[in-house]
XYZ file of C-alpha atoms in Angstrom:
297
model
C -9.427 -67.916 68.376
C -10.438 -69.762 70.472
C -8.196 -72.971 70.752
C -5.198 -70.763 70.250
C -6.653 -68.344 73.826
C -9.596 -70.459 75.136
C -13.340 -70.701 75.458
C -13.815 -66.911 76.813
C -11.377 -64.925 73.762
C -14.465 -65.029 71.378
C -16.884 -62.519 74.438
C -14.518 -61.057 75.470
C -13.292 -59.366 72.015
C -17.260 -59.008 71.098
C -16.932 -56.767 74.675
C -14.686 -55.038 73.712
C -16.154 -53.774 70.577
C -19.515 -53.167 71.474
C -17.867 -51.065 74.171
C -16.204 -49.119 70.966
C -19.551 -49.272 69.762
C -21.208 -47.826 72.552
C -18.713 -44.839 73.312
C -18.795 -43.673 69.730
C -22.004 -43.364 69.859
C -22.340 -41.689 73.153
C -20.515 -39.013 71.393
C -23.158 -38.890 68.426
C -24.690 -35.240 68.208
C -28.024 -35.691 66.489
C -28.727 -32.867 63.642
C -31.463 -31.515 65.701
C -29.195 -30.924 68.904
C -26.536 -28.895 66.893
C -26.356 -25.009 66.137
C -28.543 -24.958 62.774
C -26.108 -22.274 61.403
C -23.857 -25.432 61.232
C -25.150 -26.801 57.895
C -25.893 -23.002 55.947
C -23.516 -20.576 57.442
C -23.547 -18.472 54.444
C -26.698 -17.671 54.654
C -26.775 -16.184 58.372
C -29.658 -15.054 59.943
C -31.526 -13.764 57.186
C -32.598 -17.580 55.685
C -33.758 -18.304 58.874
C -35.991 -15.567 59.078
C -37.060 -16.774 55.601
C -37.649 -20.241 56.840
C -39.939 -19.412 59.746
C -41.533 -16.903 57.363
C -41.858 -19.631 54.421
C -42.920 -22.410 57.306
C -45.618 -21.008 58.453
C -47.130 -20.074 55.148
C -47.178 -23.155 53.966
C -49.992 -25.946 55.526
C -48.655 -28.329 57.533
C -46.944 -32.110 55.819
C -49.663 -34.641 55.918
C -49.740 -37.487 58.852
C -49.300 -41.388 57.619
C -50.371 -43.739 60.048
C -49.442 -47.185 61.229
C -52.002 -48.301 59.958
C -51.855 -46.670 55.587
C -48.448 -48.163 55.960
C -49.210 -51.698 57.595
C -52.311 -51.789 54.391
C -50.076 -51.256 51.406
C -48.973 -54.508 49.018
C -45.540 -53.011 48.165
C -44.269 -52.459 52.107
C -45.486 -56.291 52.895
C -43.254 -57.705 49.886
C -40.622 -56.063 51.123
C -41.160 -56.977 54.785
C -41.158 -60.501 52.851
C -38.068 -60.981 51.265
C -36.904 -59.346 54.692
C -37.565 -62.676 56.809
C -36.471 -64.713 54.056
C -33.102 -62.625 54.606
C -32.978 -62.616 57.857
C -33.428 -66.606 57.966
C -31.347 -67.750 54.952
C -28.181 -66.074 56.285
C -28.370 -66.993 60.211
C -30.236 -70.926 59.383
C -26.553 -71.813 58.787
C -25.162 -71.259 61.844
C -25.791 -73.494 64.516
C -27.045 -76.355 62.133
C -23.995 -75.545 59.700
C -21.566 -75.517 62.093
C -22.522 -78.886 63.811
C -22.261 -80.248 60.051
C -18.373 -79.292 59.272
C -17.649 -80.939 62.867
C -20.107 -84.283 61.949
C -19.011 -84.413 58.354
C -15.243 -83.210 57.208
C -13.546 -83.731 61.050
C -13.139 -79.433 61.732
C -12.736 -77.236 64.549
C -14.121 -74.404 65.617
C -10.709 -72.314 64.102
C -11.852 -74.011 60.730
C -14.871 -73.585 60.844
C -14.988 -70.427 60.898
C -12.539 -69.762 57.909
C -15.396 -71.369 56.225
C -17.245 -69.242 57.742
C -15.646 -66.272 55.343
C -16.792 -67.967 52.449
C -19.777 -66.371 53.027
C -19.137 -62.626 54.614
C -15.875 -61.662 52.362
C -18.516 -62.070 48.712
C -20.810 -59.546 51.295
C -18.203 -56.236 50.100
C -18.258 -57.319 46.670
C -22.717 -57.924 46.057
C -24.279 -55.144 48.186
C -22.445 -52.217 45.685
C -23.210 -54.002 42.209
C -26.931 -54.881 43.809
C -26.980 -50.994 44.616
C -25.677 -49.931 40.934
C -27.338 -52.487 39.616
C -30.692 -51.941 41.178
C -30.749 -47.444 40.611
C -29.356 -48.774 36.458
C -32.177 -51.322 35.813
C -34.658 -51.119 38.698
C -35.045 -52.788 41.923
C -37.495 -55.891 41.524
C -35.312 -57.241 38.751
C -31.936 -57.369 41.585
C -34.072 -58.752 43.967
C -36.265 -61.026 42.316
C -32.813 -62.451 39.946
C -30.829 -62.461 43.139
C -33.464 -64.377 45.134
C -33.444 -67.198 43.225
C -29.751 -67.756 42.674
C -29.446 -67.711 46.730
C -32.718 -70.577 46.478
C -30.190 -72.885 43.961
C -26.914 -72.167 46.322
C -29.374 -73.101 49.649
C -30.925 -76.400 48.069
C -26.897 -77.467 46.841
C -25.637 -77.167 50.313
C -26.868 -79.895 51.244
C -25.183 -82.409 48.986
C -21.196 -81.358 49.010
C -19.380 -83.751 52.271
C -16.669 -85.638 52.957
C -17.169 -88.378 49.912
C -17.698 -85.491 47.562
C -15.309 -85.214 44.328
C -13.146 -81.924 45.650
C -13.462 -82.635 49.367
C -14.831 -78.979 51.330
C -13.709 -76.892 48.423
C -17.859 -77.472 46.088
C -19.317 -76.853 49.854
C -16.767 -72.935 50.171
C -17.963 -72.542 46.337
C -21.484 -72.722 46.953
C -21.338 -70.562 50.765
C -19.455 -67.855 48.505
C -21.997 -67.494 45.778
C -25.198 -67.614 48.385
C -23.887 -65.272 50.392
C -23.148 -62.958 48.235
C -26.458 -63.477 46.402
C -28.742 -62.975 49.908
C -26.859 -59.656 50.760
C -27.932 -59.011 47.130
C -31.577 -59.693 46.561
C -31.190 -57.166 50.273
C -29.674 -54.072 48.725
C -32.571 -53.111 46.909
C -35.200 -53.178 49.665
C -34.671 -50.050 51.863
C -34.401 -47.867 48.751
C -37.571 -49.644 47.842
C -39.538 -49.000 51.045
C -38.152 -45.431 51.475
C -40.225 -44.289 47.808
C -43.542 -46.924 49.314
C -43.074 -43.659 52.048
C -42.336 -41.725 49.520
C -45.326 -41.680 47.495
C -47.914 -41.454 50.783
C -46.297 -38.291 51.026
C -47.108 -36.061 47.858
C -46.190 -32.604 49.844
C -42.752 -34.307 49.950
C -42.634 -34.888 53.755
C -41.084 -38.199 55.467
C -43.441 -39.441 57.703
C -43.327 -43.019 58.232
C -39.434 -43.594 57.426
C -38.637 -44.260 60.118
C -41.091 -46.483 61.100
C -40.784 -48.154 57.370
C -36.724 -48.798 58.661
C -38.568 -49.911 62.388
C -40.730 -52.651 59.987
C -37.564 -53.984 57.672
C -35.796 -54.280 61.205
C -38.472 -55.883 62.735
C -39.041 -58.602 59.831
C -35.253 -59.338 59.648
C -34.993 -59.678 63.631
C -37.343 -62.160 63.170
C -35.895 -63.923 60.684
C -32.826 -64.359 62.820
C -34.554 -65.885 65.705
C -36.670 -68.156 63.721
C -34.181 -69.582 61.085
C -31.695 -70.959 64.249
C -34.785 -72.502 65.755
C -35.885 -74.553 62.858
C -33.146 -75.113 61.544
C -31.698 -76.781 64.658
C -35.331 -78.688 64.507
C -34.506 -79.142 61.161
C -31.466 -80.955 61.323
C -31.830 -83.285 63.424
C -35.599 -84.394 62.453
C -34.747 -84.646 59.237
C -30.639 -84.623 57.869
C -28.415 -81.263 56.710
C -30.116 -81.767 53.094
C -33.468 -82.155 53.819
C -33.283 -78.945 55.693
C -31.761 -76.921 52.927
C -34.307 -78.737 50.431
C -36.806 -77.074 52.818
C -35.449 -73.703 53.038
C -35.227 -73.488 49.816
C -39.320 -74.478 49.410
C -39.808 -71.111 52.243
C -37.209 -68.324 49.513
C -38.717 -69.633 46.354
C -42.210 -68.798 48.256
C -41.103 -65.639 49.403
C -41.285 -64.979 45.490
C -43.835 -63.294 43.768
C -44.482 -60.979 45.909
C -41.542 -59.475 45.005
C -42.196 -60.251 41.258
C -46.011 -58.592 41.712
C -45.667 -55.699 44.416
C -41.787 -54.621 44.792
C -40.898 -51.494 42.210
C -42.610 -49.917 39.436
C -46.050 -51.585 40.040
C -46.138 -54.590 36.447
C -42.463 -53.397 35.234
C -40.514 -56.030 35.411
C -37.211 -54.084 34.170
C -36.996 -50.022 35.037
C -33.851 -48.273 32.273
C -32.257 -45.149 33.540
C -30.828 -42.919 30.286
C -30.681 -39.421 30.018
C -31.916 -37.399 27.613
C -29.933 -34.489 26.097
C -32.300 -31.327 24.921
C -29.126 -28.826 24.280
C -31.666 -25.154 23.768
C -28.448 -22.847 23.117
C -30.016 -19.241 23.597
C -34.128 -18.530 25.709
C -34.454 -19.158 28.524
C -33.782 -22.150 28.706
C -30.478 -22.016 27.912
C -29.115 -23.038 31.295
C -32.131 -25.997 31.950
C -30.529 -28.944 33.255
C -30.686 -31.489 31.103
C -33.592 -34.094 32.304
C -34.105 -37.867 32.782
C -35.843 -40.230 31.107
C -36.980 -43.648 32.873
C -37.981 -46.085 30.309
C -39.666 -49.037 31.181
C -39.853 -52.642 29.475
C -42.061 -55.219 30.962
C -41.082 -58.486 30.235
């Protein structure tokens, strides 16, 4: 776009997309601002009265303080991996572009096509990571894909103009790196939700918004630090050693995943349904229960 329409064209496109996003947000109606009958049309006003009576009879939900959340190691493990994701995903924006320009002689359009290799695999990575996270637990998915990302980030610095195959090895490595980075961040938000649910034994959700805010703060901090340290290391020690250093930093983030993420002491948590058919009696209509079997490595 920049080559064909000029330097200002990408910025104009981003402003237009942001304007559309702003309009959609202005027309968005939150649940608390909508009439209650929108959500429970079949029950009518009697449900409202019963809800009021039940709410007055039940004790108020227990509040979860911010300091209580920040004292949880499992929360910090998820925040560490969120920070690492922000660093890894953004460190190549200011560095790989210069690398492609100086080493391979690419222009802005060609560099943009190379960066598609990092983004396109995410359409496959996130649903797969979510599926396996539900089936085997968040810890094994996050740990295995993080280790894969460590290897790919370290290999990013090897291909150059003299490498057999030219740019192809770099694109393949970059695609796997994008796949693994989005795969290891996928289980983080569900795991954060589980952390908050454990602090609300009465079934409340106090602390959910703050836990997601911590996630955004950690990712934004990584997105801020990544380009800065990446650009500094690229100018100081070169692209290869920058990749090795970032891979080492990501590797340091793996012990908290194993120690605190997911179920304590369990690497794999399998979910399976065990059906117990009951043909008669008062329990005939009971739905099959879900059994959790944990396998320790």
